Each structure stands twice: as C-alpha cells, then as structure tokens.
Backbone as CSV, one residue per row, in Angstrom:
resi,resn,N_x,N_y,N_z,CA_x,CA_y,CA_z,C_x,C_y,C_z
1,MET,68.128,91.265,58.730,67.258,90.100,59.184,67.290,89.015,58.037
2,LYS,67.397,87.913,58.324,67.370,86.860,57.264,65.815,86.568,56.848
3,PRO,65.657,86.383,55.486,64.310,86.257,55.012,63.694,84.933,55.628
4,SER,64.359,83.918,56.029,63.712,82.781,56.725,63.276,83.102,57.987
5,LYS,63.970,83.963,58.824,63.642,84.371,59.979,62.169,85.186,59.955
6,LEU,62.124,86.142,58.932,60.868,86.852,58.744,59.718,85.902,58.467
7,HIS,60.049,84.897,57.580,59.080,84.046,57.235,58.362,83.249,58.439
8,LYS,59.462,82.793,59.435,58.842,82.193,60.638,58.308,83.118,61.623
9,LEU,58.444,84.490,61.424,57.632,85.424,62.219,56.387,85.975,61.748
10,THR,56.254,85.841,60.433,55.125,86.440,59.658,53.764,85.815,60.089
11,TRP,53.794,84.515,59.865,52.529,83.899,59.872,51.934,83.663,61.334
12,PRO,52.909,83.334,62.240,52.431,83.190,63.779,51.763,84.745,63.970
13,LEU,52.400,85.700,63.546,51.875,87.046,64.009,50.496,87.235,63.296
14,ILE,50.288,86.758,62.202,48.961,87.037,61.284,47.986,86.188,61.914
15,PHE,48.252,84.882,62.053,47.257,84.042,62.615,46.882,84.068,64.018
16,GLY,48.056,84.431,64.801,47.804,84.679,66.285,46.918,85.871,66.477
17,GLY,47.414,86.791,65.776,46.814,88.190,65.751,45.149,88.083,65.468
18,ALA,44.898,87.160,64.360,43.513,86.958,63.997,42.672,86.333,65.278
19,LEU,43.570,85.327,65.877,42.744,84.687,67.083,42.516,85.503,68.173
20,VAL,43.490,86.498,68.486,43.409,87.375,69.490,42.327,88.481,69.161
21,LEU,42.191,88.716,67.993,41.276,89.805,67.621,39.916,89.293,67.736
22,MET,39.716,88.016,67.245,38.239,87.361,67.368,37.983,87.226,68.977
23,LEU,38.977,86.814,69.862,38.673,86.797,71.158,38.172,88.041,71.904
24,GLY,38.939,89.053,71.349,38.535,90.448,71.741,37.150,90.792,71.259
25,VAL,36.778,90.525,69.978,35.553,90.955,69.719,34.370,90.035,70.438
26,SER,34.563,88.862,70.669,33.605,88.287,71.539,33.675,88.635,72.979
27,THR,34.608,89.065,73.343,34.764,89.781,74.890,34.114,91.047,74.902
28,VAL,34.099,91.927,73.944,33.437,93.256,73.895,32.030,93.423,74.466
29,SER,31.328,92.100,74.083,29.809,92.393,74.383,29.681,91.989,75.873
30,ALA,30.676,91.416,76.707,30.616,91.072,77.981,31.182,92.143,78.587
31,ASP,32.300,92.632,78.238,33.052,93.757,78.995,34.009,94.566,78.084
32,ALA,33.393,95.711,77.694,34.070,96.489,76.706,35.565,97.202,77.118
33,SER,35.705,97.376,78.410,36.937,97.806,78.959,37.864,96.781,78.783
34,ILE,37.592,95.586,78.807,38.628,94.407,78.674,38.703,94.184,77.078
35,GLY,37.640,94.068,76.469,37.495,93.619,75.046,38.232,94.541,73.903
36,TRP,38.164,95.772,74.193,38.737,96.667,73.012,40.292,96.722,73.154
37,PRO,40.946,96.587,74.306,42.347,96.514,74.323,42.694,95.136,73.690
38,ILE,42.107,94.119,73.896,42.437,92.732,73.217,42.210,92.907,71.705
39,VAL,41.286,93.688,71.277,41.035,93.684,69.809,42.119,94.688,69.302
40,PHE,42.611,95.649,69.976,43.631,96.582,69.393,44.955,95.632,69.479
41,ILE,45.263,94.878,70.445,46.518,94.106,70.301,46.466,93.144,69.366
42,GLY,45.392,92.465,69.004,45.169,91.497,67.834,45.282,92.272,66.507
43,GLY,44.809,93.367,66.319,44.892,94.225,65.074,46.460,94.683,64.875
44,VAL,47.206,94.901,65.920,48.568,95.321,65.990,49.443,94.119,65.455
45,ALA,49.092,93.029,66.120,49.794,91.753,65.678,49.572,91.370,64.129
46,ILE,48.520,91.707,63.675,48.104,91.408,62.265,48.889,92.561,61.336
47,ALA,48.820,93.561,61.749,49.481,94.629,61.066,50.923,94.452,60.816
48,ALA,51.495,93.944,62.094,53.012,93.657,61.938,53.385,92.552,61.188
49,GLY,52.344,91.590,61.160,52.600,90.267,60.206,52.596,90.880,58.590
50,VAL,51.739,91.678,58.370,51.457,92.121,57.012,52.635,93.116,56.646
51,LEU,53.146,93.883,57.533,54.395,94.690,57.427,55.430,93.790,57.091
52,LEU,55.588,92.494,57.719,56.759,91.577,57.558,56.648,91.039,56.227
53,ILE,55.447,90.744,55.611,55.294,90.197,54.239,55.885,91.383,53.288
54,TYR,55.563,92.672,53.673,56.021,93.718,52.684,57.656,93.774,52.812
55,LEU,58.148,93.683,54.011,59.574,93.813,54.277,60.322,92.560,53.530
56,ARG,59.603,91.252,53.576,60.236,90.186,52.915,60.239,90.329,51.550
57,SER,59.287,91.055,50.900,59.067,91.131,49.415,60.283,92.145,48.965
58,ARG,60.809,92.994,49.840,61.671,93.974,49.334,63.300,93.431,49.718
59,ILE,63.383,92.302,50.316,64.773,91.883,50.543,65.072,90.836,49.496
60,SER,66.252,90.913,48.988,66.597,89.953,47.943,67.251,88.672,48.597
61,ASP,67.030,87.567,48.044,67.459,86.315,48.521,68.998,86.148,48.435
62,SER,69.781,86.916,47.600,71.213,86.861,47.423,71.879,87.341,48.677
63,GLU,72.929,86.889,49.022,73.775,87.194,50.124,74.767,88.294,49.614
64,ASP,75.028,89.373,50.128,75.957,90.284,49.757,77.187,90.254,50.330
C-alpha cells in the first residue's frame, strides 16, 4: 500500500474513532447495551489508525 494512501486513511480513523468513542461514552449513561458497543467500535477505529501510523513509519518512501 502506498504511503500516501495510508496517510489519507490514518487521520480519519483516529479522529472519527475519537468522535464515535465520545458518542458511545455519552450514550452509556442512557443505555449501556447500546453505548458499550459504540465505545468498542470507536476504540477499534483509533487502534487501527495508530497501527497505520506504525506501518507508515516502517515503509520506505523509495519505490523498489
């Protein structure tokens, strides 16, 4: 995968995941059975974004 494509996926995953996580945390107080899955989905999206940052750091910019 090209580094530019990773860059375009990383930040929407992190910031979108943070937004979904906050939505889930605010929903937990009203209905825990809906809130916790939303929190989980947000956490997974943030973790995927962080993983993409790591992968991007391991890819060289030069084309082979």
